[in-house]
Short mmCIF file of C-alpha atoms and ligand atoms in Angstrom, two decimals:
data_model
loop_
_atom_site.label_atom_id
_atom_site.label_comp_id
_atom_site.label_asym_id
_atom_site.label_seq_id
_atom_site.Cartn_x
_atom_site.Cartn_y
_atom_site.Cartn_z
CA MET A 1 14.53 17.97 -0.38
CA ARG A 2 15.45 19.94 2.78
CA ASP A 3 12.85 19.93 5.60
CA LYS A 4 12.20 23.66 5.21
CA ASP A 5 11.64 23.36 1.45
CA LEU A 6 9.36 20.37 2.03
CA GLU A 7 7.28 22.27 4.59
CA GLU A 8 6.98 25.26 2.25
CA SER A 9 6.09 23.08 -0.71
CA PHE A 10 3.34 21.30 1.21
CA GLU A 11 1.99 24.63 2.46
CA LEU A 12 1.70 25.79 -1.15
CA ILE A 13 0.22 22.50 -2.39
CA SER A 14 -2.45 22.60 0.32
CA MET A 15 -3.50 26.05 -0.93
CA LEU A 16 -3.78 24.71 -4.49
CA ALA A 17 -5.21 21.35 -3.39
CA ASP A 18 -8.83 22.18 -4.27
CA GLY A 19 -7.88 22.14 -7.97
CA GLY A 20 -9.15 25.72 -8.49
CA ILE A 21 -7.26 28.68 -9.95
CA HIS A 22 -5.37 30.80 -7.40
CA SER A 23 -3.76 34.09 -8.34
CA GLY A 24 -0.13 34.85 -7.52
CA THR A 25 -1.28 37.78 -5.39
CA GLU A 26 -3.71 35.63 -3.39
CA LEU A 27 -1.01 33.01 -2.76
CA ALA A 28 1.57 35.66 -1.84
CA VAL A 29 -0.77 37.29 0.69
CA ALA A 30 -1.78 33.96 2.25
CA LEU A 31 1.82 32.80 2.52
CA GLY A 32 3.12 36.20 3.64
CA VAL A 33 5.76 36.32 0.89
CA SER A 34 6.34 38.25 -2.36
CA ARG A 35 4.91 37.11 -5.71
CA ALA A 36 8.47 36.38 -6.85
CA ALA A 37 8.88 34.06 -3.87
CA VAL A 38 5.61 32.28 -4.81
CA TRP A 39 6.94 31.79 -8.34
CA LYS A 40 10.17 30.35 -6.91
CA ARG A 41 8.25 27.95 -4.66
CA ILE A 42 6.07 26.82 -7.55
CA GLY A 43 9.25 25.97 -9.45
CA LYS A 44 10.28 23.64 -6.63
CA LEU A 45 7.09 21.54 -6.77
CA GLY A 46 8.41 19.73 -9.84
CA ALA A 47 10.91 17.98 -7.54
CA LEU A 48 7.93 16.38 -5.75
CA GLY A 49 6.41 15.24 -9.04
CA VAL A 50 3.65 17.84 -8.76
CA ASP A 51 2.81 19.72 -11.96
CA VAL A 52 1.36 23.19 -11.70
CA ILE A 53 -0.57 24.71 -14.60
CA LYS A 54 -0.13 28.43 -15.19
CA VAL A 55 -3.43 29.94 -16.33
CA ARG A 56 -2.63 33.07 -18.30
CA SER A 57 -3.33 36.27 -16.35
CA LEU A 58 -5.41 34.37 -13.76
CA GLY A 59 -2.96 32.35 -11.69
CA TYR A 60 -2.03 28.76 -10.96
CA LYS A 61 -3.83 25.46 -10.61
CA LEU A 62 -3.10 21.77 -10.15
CA PRO A 63 -4.13 19.37 -12.93
CA ARG A 64 -6.46 17.69 -10.41
CA PRO A 65 -7.38 18.23 -6.75
CA ILE A 66 -5.20 16.59 -4.09
CA GLU A 67 -6.65 15.34 -0.82
CA PHE A 68 -4.14 15.11 2.00
CA LEU A 69 -4.70 12.47 4.67
CA ASP A 70 -6.39 13.76 7.81
CA VAL A 71 -4.51 12.25 10.73
CA ALA A 72 -6.97 13.56 13.35
CA ILE A 73 -9.91 11.86 11.61
CA LEU A 74 -7.92 8.65 11.17
CA GLN A 75 -6.91 8.48 14.84
CA LYS A 76 -10.38 9.40 16.11
CA HIS A 77 -12.33 6.95 13.93
CA LEU A 78 -9.86 4.17 14.52
CA SER A 79 -10.21 4.54 18.29
CA THR A 80 -14.00 4.38 17.86
CA LEU A 81 -13.84 1.33 15.60
CA MET A 82 -11.26 -0.48 17.75
CA PRO A 83 -11.64 0.83 21.31
CA ASP A 84 -9.66 -2.03 22.87
CA LEU A 85 -6.56 -1.53 20.78
CA ALA A 86 -3.96 1.15 21.55
CA VAL A 87 -2.72 2.27 18.15
CA SER A 88 -0.65 5.27 17.25
CA VAL A 89 -1.40 6.79 13.83
CA GLU A 90 1.14 8.97 12.05
CA VAL A 91 1.17 10.61 8.64
CA ALA A 92 4.53 11.58 7.12
CA LYS A 93 4.63 14.08 4.28
CA GLN A 94 7.49 12.31 2.58
CA VAL A 95 9.50 9.28 3.55
CA ASP A 96 11.83 6.91 1.69
CA SER A 97 9.62 3.93 2.57
CA THR A 98 7.10 3.56 5.39
CA ASN A 99 8.32 -0.04 5.87
CA LEU A 100 11.94 1.09 6.17
CA ALA A 101 11.01 3.92 8.54
CA LEU A 102 9.30 1.49 10.93
CA LEU A 103 12.06 -1.11 10.62
CA ARG A 104 14.56 1.61 11.61
CA ARG A 105 12.37 2.38 14.61
CA THR A 106 12.34 -1.23 15.80
CA ARG A 107 16.12 -1.02 15.98
CA SER A 108 16.29 2.26 17.86
CA THR A 109 13.83 1.59 20.68
CA ASP A 110 12.61 -1.27 22.87
CA ASP A 111 9.40 0.45 23.81
CA LEU A 112 7.14 -0.31 20.88
CA VAL A 113 3.45 0.38 20.45
CA VAL A 114 1.36 -0.78 17.51
CA THR A 115 1.97 1.99 14.99
CA CYS A 116 0.33 2.83 11.68
CA LEU A 117 2.60 5.00 9.57
CA LEU A 118 1.13 6.49 6.41
CA ALA A 119 2.87 8.75 3.92
CA GLU A 120 1.73 11.26 1.35
CA GLN A 121 4.65 10.22 -0.81
CA GLN A 122 7.45 7.64 -0.76
CA THR A 123 10.72 8.35 -2.50
CA SER A 124 11.94 4.71 -2.41
CA GLY A 125 8.77 2.66 -1.96
CA ARG A 126 9.59 -1.04 -1.76
CA GLY A 127 7.72 -3.84 -3.47
CA ARG A 128 8.16 -7.60 -3.28
CA ARG A 129 11.04 -9.32 -5.06
CA GLY A 130 13.24 -6.23 -4.80
CA LYS A 131 10.98 -4.14 -7.02
CA ALA A 132 10.20 -0.47 -6.49
CA TRP A 133 6.70 0.62 -5.48
CA TYR A 134 5.48 3.64 -7.44
CA SER A 135 4.39 6.17 -4.81
CA PRO A 136 3.35 9.55 -6.26
CA LEU A 137 2.29 12.34 -3.91
CA GLY A 138 -1.27 12.44 -2.63
CA GLU A 139 -2.72 9.77 -4.93
CA ASN A 140 -2.76 6.49 -3.02
CA VAL A 141 -2.47 4.80 0.36
CA TYR A 142 1.04 3.90 1.49
CA LEU A 143 0.75 2.33 4.93
CA SER A 144 2.96 0.29 7.22
CA ILE A 145 1.94 -1.22 10.51
CA LEU A 146 4.45 -2.08 13.21
CA TRP A 147 3.22 -5.09 15.11
CA GLN A 148 4.71 -7.44 17.70
CA THR A 149 3.79 -11.08 17.93
CA GLU A 150 4.66 -14.17 19.91
CA LEU A 151 4.24 -16.28 16.74
CA SER A 152 7.34 -17.87 15.24
CA VAL A 153 8.75 -16.81 11.87
CA ALA A 154 7.62 -20.15 10.43
CA LYS A 155 4.02 -19.46 11.51
CA LEU A 156 4.08 -16.12 9.71
CA ASN A 157 4.18 -17.73 6.28
CA GLY A 158 0.49 -17.28 5.60
CA LEU A 159 0.28 -13.76 7.04
CA SER A 160 0.64 -11.81 3.81
CA LEU A 161 -2.00 -14.03 2.18
CA ALA A 162 -4.39 -13.44 5.07
CA LEU A 163 -3.91 -9.70 4.69
CA GLY A 164 -4.62 -9.93 0.96
CA VAL A 165 -7.90 -11.64 1.82
CA VAL A 166 -9.08 -8.81 4.07
CA ILE A 167 -8.08 -6.09 1.60
CA ALA A 168 -9.96 -7.79 -1.26
CA THR A 169 -12.97 -8.31 1.05
CA MET A 170 -12.92 -4.70 2.22
CA LEU A 171 -12.84 -3.47 -1.41
CA SER A 172 -15.94 -5.49 -2.08
CA ASP A 173 -17.83 -4.64 1.14
CA VAL A 174 -17.01 -0.94 1.33
CA PHE A 175 -16.47 0.05 -2.30
CA GLY A 176 -18.49 -2.55 -4.23
CA ILE A 177 -15.38 -3.68 -6.14
CA ASN A 178 -15.02 -7.27 -7.26
CA ALA A 179 -11.37 -7.90 -6.29
CA GLN A 180 -9.42 -11.16 -6.60
CA LEU A 181 -6.09 -12.50 -5.39
CA LYS A 182 -3.00 -13.69 -7.16
CA TRP A 183 -0.65 -15.80 -5.06
CA PRO A 184 0.73 -14.83 -2.71
CA ASN A 185 -0.97 -11.50 -2.12
CA ASP A 186 -1.46 -9.33 -5.19
CA VAL A 187 -4.92 -7.81 -5.13
CA LEU A 188 -6.34 -7.60 -8.66
CA VAL A 189 -9.39 -6.02 -10.22
CA LYS A 190 -10.19 -7.28 -13.72
CA ASP A 191 -6.65 -8.67 -13.93
CA LYS A 192 -5.00 -5.34 -13.11
CA LYS A 193 -3.15 -4.87 -9.83
CA VAL A 194 -4.72 -2.50 -7.32
CA ALA A 195 -2.77 -3.38 -4.14
CA GLY A 196 0.29 -5.22 -2.90
CA ILE A 197 1.55 -6.31 0.49
CA LEU A 198 5.11 -6.57 1.79
CA VAL A 199 5.67 -8.20 5.18
CA GLU A 200 9.11 -7.69 6.67
CA VAL A 201 10.43 -9.12 9.94
CA ASP A 202 13.09 -7.46 12.01
CA GLY A 203 15.95 -9.83 12.68
CA VAL A 204 15.84 -9.82 16.49
CA ILE A 205 16.77 -13.10 18.08
CA GLU A 206 14.99 -12.99 21.44
CA GLY A 207 11.56 -11.81 22.56
CA PRO A 208 8.45 -11.17 20.47
CA LEU A 209 8.91 -10.83 16.75
CA ARG A 210 8.70 -7.32 15.37
CA VAL A 211 6.85 -7.39 12.11
CA VAL A 212 6.29 -4.56 9.66
CA VAL A 213 3.29 -5.02 7.41
CA GLY A 214 3.33 -2.74 4.35
CA LEU A 215 0.35 -2.11 2.12
CA GLY A 216 0.23 -0.06 -1.05
CA LEU A 217 -3.26 0.52 -2.43
CA ASN A 218 -3.88 2.62 -5.51
CA VAL A 219 -6.69 5.07 -4.85
CA SER A 220 -6.32 7.07 -8.07
CA THR A 221 -3.12 6.00 -9.85
CA GLU A 222 -3.64 3.94 -13.00
CA ARG A 223 -0.90 3.07 -15.44
CA GLU A 224 0.35 0.49 -17.84
CA THR A 225 3.09 -1.85 -16.79
CA THR A 226 6.68 -1.15 -17.69
CA GLU A 227 7.84 -4.71 -16.91
CA PRO A 228 7.81 -7.84 -19.07
CA ASN A 229 4.94 -10.10 -17.86
CA GLY A 230 3.98 -7.41 -15.34
CA HIS A 231 0.43 -6.39 -14.49
CA ASP A 232 -1.19 -3.18 -15.56
CA TRP A 233 -2.30 -1.05 -12.63
CA THR A 234 -5.72 0.13 -11.67
CA SER A 235 -7.26 2.04 -8.79
CA VAL A 236 -10.18 2.13 -6.36
CA GLN A 237 -11.59 5.25 -8.04
CA ALA A 238 -11.64 3.56 -11.45
CA HIS A 239 -13.99 0.83 -10.21
CA SER A 240 -16.11 2.39 -7.51
CA GLU A 241 -19.17 4.57 -7.79
CA ARG A 242 -18.83 5.32 -4.09
CA SER A 243 -16.74 8.11 -2.62
CA ALA A 244 -13.11 7.05 -2.44
CA SER A 245 -11.54 9.79 -0.36
CA ARG A 246 -8.01 8.77 0.63
CA THR A 247 -8.73 9.26 4.33
CA HIS A 248 -11.80 7.03 4.07
CA VAL A 249 -9.87 4.37 2.13
CA ALA A 250 -6.95 4.54 4.60
CA LEU A 251 -9.26 4.16 7.59
CA ASN A 252 -10.89 1.05 6.12
CA VAL A 253 -7.51 -0.40 5.20
CA MET A 254 -6.13 0.17 8.70
CA SER A 255 -9.09 -1.34 10.52
CA SER A 256 -9.18 -4.36 8.17
CA LEU A 257 -5.47 -5.05 8.59
CA LEU A 258 -5.46 -4.56 12.37
CA THR A 259 -8.46 -6.88 12.77
CA ALA A 260 -6.76 -9.47 10.56
CA LEU A 261 -3.53 -9.26 12.58
CA SER A 262 -5.32 -10.20 15.79
CA GLU A 263 -7.28 -12.97 14.06
CA PHE A 264 -4.03 -14.29 12.59
CA GLU A 265 -2.35 -14.20 16.01
CA ARG A 266 -5.17 -16.41 17.37
CA ASN A 267 -5.73 -18.83 14.47
CA GLY A 268 -2.88 -18.51 11.99
CA PHE A 269 -3.78 -18.89 8.30
CA ARG A 270 -6.34 -21.65 8.99
CA THR A 271 -9.43 -19.42 9.16
CA PHE A 272 -8.39 -17.40 6.10
CA ARG A 273 -7.72 -20.32 3.74
CA GLN A 274 -11.25 -20.86 2.41
CA ARG A 275 -11.69 -17.14 1.88
CA TRP A 276 -8.39 -17.01 -0.03
CA MET A 277 -9.53 -19.90 -2.25
CA ALA A 278 -12.83 -18.16 -2.97
CA LEU A 279 -10.95 -15.07 -4.16
CA ASP A 280 -8.28 -16.94 -6.19
CA ALA A 281 -8.01 -15.34 -9.64
CA TYR A 282 -6.10 -18.33 -11.07
CA ALA A 283 -8.04 -21.30 -9.62
CA GLY A 284 -8.06 -24.23 -12.05
CA MET A 285 -6.07 -22.32 -14.67
CA PRO A 286 -2.94 -23.46 -16.47
CA VAL A 287 -0.08 -21.48 -14.93
CA GLN A 288 3.64 -21.09 -15.20
CA VAL A 289 5.57 -20.58 -11.98
CA THR A 290 9.14 -19.31 -12.10
CA PHE A 291 11.39 -19.57 -9.05
CA HIS A 292 15.07 -19.99 -8.34
CA GLU A 293 15.67 -19.54 -12.05
CA HIS A 294 13.61 -22.52 -13.13
CA SER A 295 10.04 -22.81 -14.20
CA VAL A 296 7.24 -25.32 -13.75
CA ALA A 297 4.00 -25.46 -15.64
CA GLY A 298 0.83 -26.97 -14.24
CA MET A 299 -2.72 -26.38 -13.09
CA ALA A 300 -3.28 -23.94 -10.20
CA LEU A 301 -4.99 -25.68 -7.25
CA GLY A 302 -5.07 -22.84 -4.73
CA VAL A 303 -3.19 -22.90 -1.42
CA ASP A 304 -2.62 -25.41 1.39
CA GLU A 305 -3.30 -24.81 5.09
CA ASP A 306 -0.01 -22.89 5.47
CA GLY A 307 -0.64 -20.67 2.45
CA ALA A 308 1.76 -22.53 0.10
CA LEU A 309 0.81 -22.51 -3.57
CA MET A 310 -0.34 -25.88 -4.90
CA ILE A 311 0.01 -26.82 -8.54
CA ASP A 312 -0.75 -30.03 -10.34
CA VAL A 313 2.23 -30.89 -12.54
CA ASP A 314 1.42 -33.93 -14.70
CA GLY A 315 -0.77 -35.46 -11.98
CA VAL A 316 1.64 -34.76 -9.09
CA VAL A 317 0.79 -31.97 -6.65
CA GLN A 318 3.74 -29.67 -5.96
CA THR A 319 3.70 -27.02 -3.24
CA ILE A 320 5.71 -23.83 -3.41
CA SER A 321 5.94 -21.91 -0.19
CA SER A 322 8.60 -19.30 -0.66
CA GLY A 323 11.26 -18.01 -2.92
CA GLU A 324 11.16 -15.53 -5.72
CA VAL A 325 8.09 -16.80 -7.47
CA SER A 326 6.45 -15.28 -10.48
CA LEU A 327 3.13 -16.69 -11.50
CA ARG A 328 1.36 -16.16 -14.80
CA VAL A 329 -1.31 -17.74 -16.90
CA ARG A 330 0.13 -19.89 -19.68
CA ALA A 331 -0.66 -18.63 -23.14
C1 BTN B 1 4.18 -5.67 -3.79
O1 BTN B 1 5.21 -5.66 -4.46
O2 BTN B 1 3.13 -6.11 -4.24
C2 BTN B 1 4.20 -5.14 -2.37
C3 BTN B 1 4.11 -3.65 -2.36
C4 BTN B 1 4.09 -3.04 -0.99
C5 BTN B 1 4.10 -1.52 -1.06
C6 BTN B 1 3.90 -0.88 0.28
S1 BTN B 1 3.62 0.85 0.16
C7 BTN B 1 3.76 1.00 1.89
C8 BTN B 1 4.90 0.10 2.31
N1 BTN B 1 6.17 0.78 2.20
C9 BTN B 1 6.96 0.26 1.26
O3 BTN B 1 8.07 0.68 0.95
N2 BTN B 1 6.34 -0.78 0.69
C10 BTN B 1 5.04 -1.03 1.27
#
């Protein structure tokens, strides 16, 4: 969608965002355009995946309210929570992928600050193992953090697990949700996936490593899986009695991840390991692990001090540290 159309569409959505009925005349006056132009703009919202309900002789409404992220609140509260850390917070209306956007930035400038980039919608959200990440407008948190570290690539192995630990812990502490982890970093609630993490490293050879940490957390999206052996999806709102405004969720996610990044820089995965084990959804269960086109079956034993998965296969402990691994409970 062209920038001008995107701006106009978001202007219209923010007027409908409260979920109430708004007449064509009211919208036309507020936008300073004709009613025909309002009708035309409403037609374009379908391209953003936003349905508008026409209420006969009364006007238009959204099927449910949409809360846009409030960048001023995010920046202000983050500076209060983390006064010693200089962080830039940005919210994009629409982006292909927040991870890709920050990776592009690492290549176009040398002058990097820690940056949190959130988006209202991703058109090509990226998941692990080359999968797409479903990213509808205004429903969830799509966040990437650009971070520089002196750690080596090898030391980063446990990073995504450590980040899974703090997201699961935050869901419990802030939203009263009993979340668990599936190796390496799927965050599950009652066996349905609520969040995923994708850590990508820019391929620079010299100097500090530039790492992009991507987190997708479902705030209101719930759906059944479309993949064989995939997880169904759930959301924060489905499991929490407490207010789950997207801005509030995003703020807690950002501060948890930023705190974890500095702890990881100091200690590596070591101080996260016990917490990961305590949250392990598959501990002691018979599992099947598929990687590099072959499969092993054994008993899940948690993770080692580097975050590698340990399984007992006929009395021999095997560790799996990387590769395209899919893990599931044996029937
Ligand atoms: C997974 O497959 O479990 C990882 C999903 C990571 C999704 C997030 S959403 C924000 C960031 N931008 C992306 O394109 N992907 C990550």
